[in-house]
mmCIF file of C-alpha atoms in Angstrom:
data_model
loop_
_atom_site.group_PDB
_atom_site.id
_atom_site.type_symbol
_atom_site.label_atom_id
_atom_site.label_comp_id
_atom_site.label_asym_id
_atom_site.label_seq_id
_atom_site.Cartn_x
_atom_site.Cartn_y
_atom_site.Cartn_z
ATOM 1 C CA GLN A 1 106.410 105.535 114.950
ATOM 2 C CA LYS A 2 109.180 106.489 112.561
ATOM 3 C CA GLU A 3 109.486 110.148 111.915
ATOM 4 C CA VAL A 4 109.929 109.443 108.246
ATOM 5 C CA GLU A 5 108.563 106.431 106.481
ATOM 6 C CA GLN A 6 110.111 105.132 103.323
ATOM 7 C CA ASP A 7 109.553 101.789 101.686
ATOM 8 C CA PRO A 8 112.947 100.016 101.728
ATOM 9 C CA GLY A 9 112.310 97.940 98.581
ATOM 10 C CA PRO A 10 114.139 96.494 96.826
ATOM 11 C CA LEU A 11 112.516 97.905 93.691
ATOM 12 C CA SER A 12 113.454 96.326 90.380
ATOM 13 C CA VAL A 13 112.508 97.965 87.117
ATOM 14 C CA PRO A 14 113.460 97.581 83.456
ATOM 15 C CA GLU A 15 115.609 100.190 81.760
ATOM 16 C CA GLY A 16 113.587 103.060 80.424
ATOM 17 C CA ALA A 17 110.833 102.700 83.130
ATOM 18 C CA ILE A 18 109.510 105.680 85.086
ATOM 19 C CA VAL A 19 110.373 105.155 88.766
ATOM 20 C CA SER A 20 108.500 106.617 91.662
ATOM 21 C CA LEU A 21 110.058 106.835 95.108
ATOM 22 C CA ASN A 22 108.060 108.134 98.117
ATOM 23 C CA CYS A 23 108.364 109.284 101.666
ATOM 24 C CA THR A 24 105.811 110.250 104.230
ATOM 25 C CA TYR A 25 106.470 112.202 107.365
ATOM 26 C CA SER A 26 104.459 113.151 110.404
ATOM 27 C CA ASN A 27 105.968 116.383 111.784
ATOM 28 C CA SER A 28 104.817 119.576 110.531
ATOM 29 C CA ALA A 29 108.103 121.234 111.643
ATOM 30 C CA PHE A 30 109.874 119.310 108.863
ATOM 31 C CA GLN A 31 110.936 121.658 106.044
ATOM 32 C CA TYR A 32 113.458 121.775 103.297
ATOM 33 C CA PHE A 33 113.185 118.251 101.658
ATOM 34 C CA MET A 34 116.072 116.510 100.053
ATOM 35 C CA TRP A 35 116.810 113.352 98.073
ATOM 36 C CA TYR A 36 120.181 111.660 98.437
ATOM 37 C CA ARG A 37 121.523 108.860 96.213
ATOM 38 C CA GLN A 38 123.917 106.281 97.703
ATOM 39 C CA TYR A 39 125.767 103.936 95.485
ATOM 40 C CA SER A 40 127.176 100.716 96.959
ATOM 41 C CA ARG A 41 130.295 101.260 99.003
ATOM 42 C CA LYS A 42 129.936 105.086 98.756
ATOM 43 C CA GLY A 43 128.494 107.773 101.033
ATOM 44 C CA PRO A 44 125.253 109.514 100.191
ATOM 45 C CA GLU A 45 125.335 112.440 97.652
ATOM 46 C CA LEU A 46 122.744 115.155 97.448
ATOM 47 C CA LEU A 47 120.573 114.741 94.285
ATOM 48 C CA MET A 48 117.843 117.318 94.656
ATOM 49 C CA TYR A 49 116.354 119.558 97.257
ATOM 50 C CA THR A 50 113.210 121.669 97.524
ATOM 51 C CA TYR A 51 111.620 123.843 100.076
ATOM 52 C CA SER A 52 108.030 124.547 98.991
ATOM 53 C CA SER A 53 105.159 122.352 97.808
ATOM 54 C CA GLY A 54 105.154 121.592 94.140
ATOM 55 C CA ASN A 55 107.468 120.133 91.613
ATOM 56 C CA LYS A 56 111.097 120.777 90.906
ATOM 57 C CA GLU A 57 112.652 119.292 87.810
ATOM 58 C CA ASP A 58 116.345 118.574 87.088
ATOM 59 C CA GLY A 59 117.027 116.607 83.893
ATOM 60 C CA ARG A 60 115.370 113.112 84.276
ATOM 61 C CA PHE A 61 114.616 113.739 87.972
ATOM 62 C CA THR A 62 111.541 115.470 89.466
ATOM 63 C CA ALA A 63 111.052 116.019 93.153
ATOM 64 C CA GLN A 64 107.518 116.585 94.329
ATOM 65 C CA VAL A 65 106.460 117.831 97.711
ATOM 66 C CA ASP A 66 102.910 117.960 99.213
ATOM 67 C CA LYS A 67 103.171 119.615 102.540
ATOM 68 C CA SER A 68 99.343 119.290 103.135
ATOM 69 C CA SER A 69 99.654 115.529 102.880
ATOM 70 C CA LYS A 70 103.172 115.400 104.344
ATOM 71 C CA TYR A 71 104.244 113.405 101.354
ATOM 72 C CA ILE A 72 107.291 113.730 99.069
ATOM 73 C CA SER A 73 108.239 111.934 95.875
ATOM 74 C CA LEU A 74 111.123 111.587 93.494
ATOM 75 C CA PHE A 75 110.385 110.485 89.905
ATOM 76 C CA ILE A 76 113.049 109.169 87.581
ATOM 77 C CA ARG A 77 112.195 109.191 83.849
ATOM 78 C CA ASP A 78 113.854 106.980 81.281
ATOM 79 C CA SER A 79 115.583 105.088 84.044
ATOM 80 C CA GLN A 80 119.111 103.861 83.400
ATOM 81 C CA PRO A 81 121.157 100.969 84.903
ATOM 82 C CA SER A 82 123.422 103.715 86.278
ATOM 83 C CA ASP A 83 120.459 104.939 88.414
ATOM 84 C CA SER A 84 120.754 101.691 90.384
ATOM 85 C CA ALA A 85 121.423 102.796 93.976
ATOM 86 C CA THR A 86 119.772 103.394 97.272
ATOM 87 C CA TYR A 87 117.699 106.604 97.443
ATOM 88 C CA LEU A 88 117.342 108.366 100.857
ATOM 89 C CA CYS A 89 114.832 111.055 101.455
ATOM 90 C CA ALA A 90 115.841 113.610 104.172
ATOM 91 C CA MET A 91 114.215 116.674 105.658
ATOM 92 C CA ARG A 92 115.232 119.308 108.193
ATOM 93 C CA ASP A 93 113.514 119.391 111.559
ATOM 94 C CA TYR A 94 113.513 123.094 112.568
ATOM 95 C CA ASN A 95 112.275 122.219 115.989
ATOM 96 C CA GLN A 96 115.700 120.628 116.417
ATOM 97 C CA GLY A 97 117.833 123.375 114.910
ATOM 98 C CA GLY A 98 117.563 122.150 111.369
ATOM 99 C CA LYS A 99 118.711 118.589 112.127
ATOM 100 C CA LEU A 100 118.576 116.259 109.119
ATOM 101 C CA ILE A 101 116.056 113.443 109.534
ATOM 102 C CA PHE A 102 116.415 110.580 106.992
ATOM 103 C CA GLY A 103 114.232 107.850 105.639
ATOM 104 C CA GLN A 104 115.733 104.395 105.715
ATOM 105 C CA GLY A 105 116.256 104.408 101.963
ATOM 106 C CA THR A 106 114.842 102.543 98.997
ATOM 107 C CA GLU A 107 117.056 100.210 97.065
ATOM 108 C CA LEU A 108 116.512 100.555 93.314
ATOM 109 C CA SER A 109 117.770 98.217 90.617
ATOM 110 C CA VAL A 110 117.292 99.153 86.919
ATOM 111 C CA LYS A 111 117.852 96.091 84.747
ATOM 112 C CA PRO A 112 119.219 96.568 81.181
ATOM 113 C CA GLU B 1 135.232 111.587 94.590
ATOM 114 C CA THR B 2 133.882 113.851 97.269
ATOM 115 C CA GLY B 3 135.997 116.308 99.321
ATOM 116 C CA VAL B 4 135.444 114.188 102.444
ATOM 117 C CA THR B 5 137.788 111.215 103.020
ATOM 118 C CA GLN B 6 137.505 108.592 105.616
ATOM 119 C CA THR B 7 139.981 105.918 106.732
ATOM 120 C CA PRO B 8 140.045 103.067 107.205
ATOM 121 C CA ARG B 9 137.331 101.976 104.714
ATOM 122 C CA HIS B 10 136.837 98.575 106.463
ATOM 123 C CA LEU B 11 137.611 97.580 110.082
ATOM 124 C CA VAL B 12 137.161 94.428 111.985
ATOM 125 C CA MET B 13 137.692 94.512 115.724
ATOM 126 C CA GLY B 14 137.020 92.495 118.732
ATOM 127 C CA MET B 15 134.959 93.732 121.689
ATOM 128 C CA THR B 16 138.064 94.480 123.777
ATOM 129 C CA ASN B 17 139.985 96.390 121.064
ATOM 130 C CA LYS B 18 140.491 100.111 120.806
ATOM 131 C CA LYS B 19 140.433 101.674 117.398
ATOM 132 C CA SER B 20 139.874 105.093 115.859
ATOM 133 C CA LEU B 21 138.115 106.276 112.666
ATOM 134 C CA LYS B 22 139.462 109.299 110.861
ATOM 135 C CA CYS B 23 137.628 111.750 108.752
ATOM 136 C CA GLU B 24 139.154 114.696 106.812
ATOM 137 C CA GLN B 25 137.367 117.342 104.742
ATOM 138 C CA HIS B 26 139.012 119.331 102.060
ATOM 139 C CA LEU B 27 136.032 121.751 101.467
ATOM 140 C CA GLY B 28 136.794 124.505 103.981
ATOM 141 C CA HIS B 29 133.645 123.811 105.968
ATOM 142 C CA ASN B 30 133.074 124.658 109.602
ATOM 143 C CA ALA B 31 130.774 121.841 110.671
ATOM 144 C CA MET B 32 131.447 118.144 110.772
ATOM 145 C CA TYR B 33 129.190 115.190 111.620
ATOM 146 C CA TRP B 34 129.266 111.461 112.540
ATOM 147 C CA TYR B 35 126.403 109.243 111.346
ATOM 148 C CA LYS B 36 125.650 105.574 111.881
ATOM 149 C CA GLN B 37 124.070 103.649 109.104
ATOM 150 C CA SER B 38 122.735 100.098 109.836
ATOM 151 C CA ALA B 39 121.083 97.926 107.362
ATOM 152 C CA LYS B 40 117.406 98.854 106.614
ATOM 153 C CA LYS B 41 117.443 101.741 109.206
ATOM 154 C CA PRO B 42 117.639 105.425 108.684
ATOM 155 C CA LEU B 43 120.928 107.319 109.145
ATOM 156 C CA GLU B 44 121.352 108.108 112.811
ATOM 157 C CA LEU B 45 123.162 111.366 113.755
ATOM 158 C CA MET B 46 125.682 110.643 116.486
ATOM 159 C CA PHE B 47 127.746 113.849 116.887
ATOM 160 C CA VAL B 48 127.902 117.334 115.547
ATOM 161 C CA TYR B 49 130.950 119.752 115.731
ATOM 162 C CA SER B 50 130.802 123.334 114.716
ATOM 163 C CA LEU B 51 134.052 125.255 114.735
ATOM 164 C CA GLU B 52 135.654 122.435 116.568
ATOM 165 C CA GLU B 53 133.120 122.492 119.393
ATOM 166 C CA ARG B 54 130.758 119.713 120.006
ATOM 167 C CA VAL B 55 127.238 121.058 119.689
ATOM 168 C CA GLU B 56 125.182 117.905 119.615
ATOM 169 C CA ASN B 57 125.509 114.453 121.175
ATOM 170 C CA ASN B 58 122.612 112.308 120.380
ATOM 171 C CA SER B 59 122.602 109.962 123.468
ATOM 172 C CA VAL B 60 125.384 107.979 122.014
ATOM 173 C CA PRO B 61 127.071 105.386 124.425
ATOM 174 C CA SER B 62 130.303 106.477 125.965
ATOM 175 C CA ARG B 63 132.216 103.629 124.139
ATOM 176 C CA PHE B 64 132.126 106.146 121.189
ATOM 177 C CA SER B 65 134.346 109.186 121.781
ATOM 178 C CA PRO B 66 134.635 111.904 119.153
ATOM 179 C CA GLU B 67 137.451 114.218 118.754
ATOM 180 C CA CYS B 68 137.717 117.335 116.570
ATOM 181 C CA PRO B 69 141.221 118.790 116.754
ATOM 182 C CA ASN B 70 140.635 121.345 113.972
ATOM 183 C CA SER B 71 137.898 122.217 111.481
ATOM 184 C CA SER B 72 139.293 119.765 108.831
ATOM 185 C CA HIS B 73 139.704 116.649 110.978
ATOM 186 C CA LEU B 74 137.320 114.520 112.883
ATOM 187 C CA PHE B 75 137.991 111.326 114.709
ATOM 188 C CA LEU B 76 135.716 108.699 116.318
ATOM 189 C CA HIS B 77 137.489 106.667 119.018
ATOM 190 C CA LEU B 78 136.109 103.218 119.663
ATOM 191 C CA HIS B 79 136.514 101.032 122.770
ATOM 192 C CA THR B 80 134.753 97.991 124.180
ATOM 193 C CA LEU B 81 132.215 97.941 121.297
ATOM 194 C CA GLN B 82 129.299 95.493 121.067
ATOM 195 C CA PRO B 83 128.439 93.377 118.041
ATOM 196 C CA GLU B 84 125.358 95.539 117.535
ATOM 197 C CA ASP B 85 127.667 98.475 116.834
ATOM 198 C CA SER B 86 128.633 96.880 113.486
ATOM 199 C CA ALA B 87 127.484 99.358 110.884
ATOM 200 C CA LEU B 88 128.673 101.843 108.248
ATOM 201 C CA TYR B 89 129.964 104.970 109.964
ATOM 202 C CA LEU B 90 129.680 108.017 107.781
ATOM 203 C CA CYS B 91 131.376 111.327 108.303
ATOM 204 C CA ALA B 92 129.845 114.549 106.704
ATOM 205 C CA SER B 93 130.733 118.249 106.565
ATOM 206 C CA SER B 94 128.855 121.360 105.789
ATOM 207 C CA GLN B 95 129.658 125.066 105.693
ATOM 208 C CA ASP B 96 127.789 125.487 108.964
ATOM 209 C CA GLN B 97 125.410 123.363 110.954
ATOM 210 C CA GLN B 98 122.273 125.504 110.675
ATOM 211 C CA GLY B 99 119.977 126.586 107.931
ATOM 212 C CA ARG B 100 119.988 124.910 104.494
ATOM 213 C CA GLU B 101 123.663 124.053 103.994
ATOM 214 C CA THR B 102 124.258 120.939 102.145
ATOM 215 C CA GLN B 103 125.944 118.087 103.909
ATOM 216 C CA TYR B 104 128.704 116.301 102.021
ATOM 217 C CA PHE B 105 129.367 112.752 102.957
ATOM 218 C CA GLY B 106 132.456 110.642 102.922
ATOM 219 C CA PRO B 107 132.462 107.072 101.695
ATOM 220 C CA GLY B 108 132.191 105.592 105.207
ATOM 221 C CA THR B 109 134.024 103.053 107.371
ATOM 222 C CA ARG B 110 132.496 99.611 107.311
ATOM 223 C CA LEU B 111 132.855 98.303 110.910
ATOM 224 C CA LEU B 112 132.415 94.794 112.029
ATOM 225 C CA VAL B 113 132.595 93.948 115.706
ATOM 226 C CA LEU B 114 133.216 90.318 116.592
#
C-alpha cells in the first residue's frame, strides 16, 4: 500500500473551471502538508503549505487539510492554461525525522 | 529560474559507462538531496547530505555513489547502471534537513540507460 495516494490523471478542464486535486494518506505521523507544482522539463516548486486542519487561501489557490480523514486537497479557481502542470502533494513523516513523502502527482491540463 | 542548477540536463549512457551528475545550489543552504522521479511514481529520496555529511541513504544500489565536497555542490556518480535506472534525477537543497524548511529543486537530469 502506498503511503500517499494521488490520482495520476491526466485531468483535463476548460479554462475558468474550478479544479480539485486530492491526496489521501495512511500514517498519522504525517504532518506539514505541501503542494508542489512541476512544469514540464522543470523541477517541482513549492506552491502552498499548511500545518493544521482547515483551509489556507493564496490567490486562486486553496489548500484544505482534514487530518481526521487523512485527506488533503488543492483547489484552483478560475483555472488558466498556465496552470497546466503536474501537481504533487507532499507531507513530512516525523517518525522518519521529517522526511518528505510525495504522492505520484496529478497531471493537469487547462484548455483555452 | 531557481537557485539550484543541475548538469547535464539530459544524459544517455550505456550500461558499462561511468558518468556523473552535478548539482550546485546558490542559496546558502546546508542540506542537499538527490531524488529519483520515474514516470507515474512518487519522488524517491535517494540521499541526504547535511553540512557535507551523508545523513541518509535510502537503500540505494551501490551503482549510485554520491559525493558532497562542500555545502554548495553535490554529485551523483553513476556506473554499470541498468535500464530501469532511466528516470529524472532531481537535486534539492534546504536550509537544514529537519523541521519545516522548504526544499528547493533543480530542473533535473533526464537519464536514459540503454
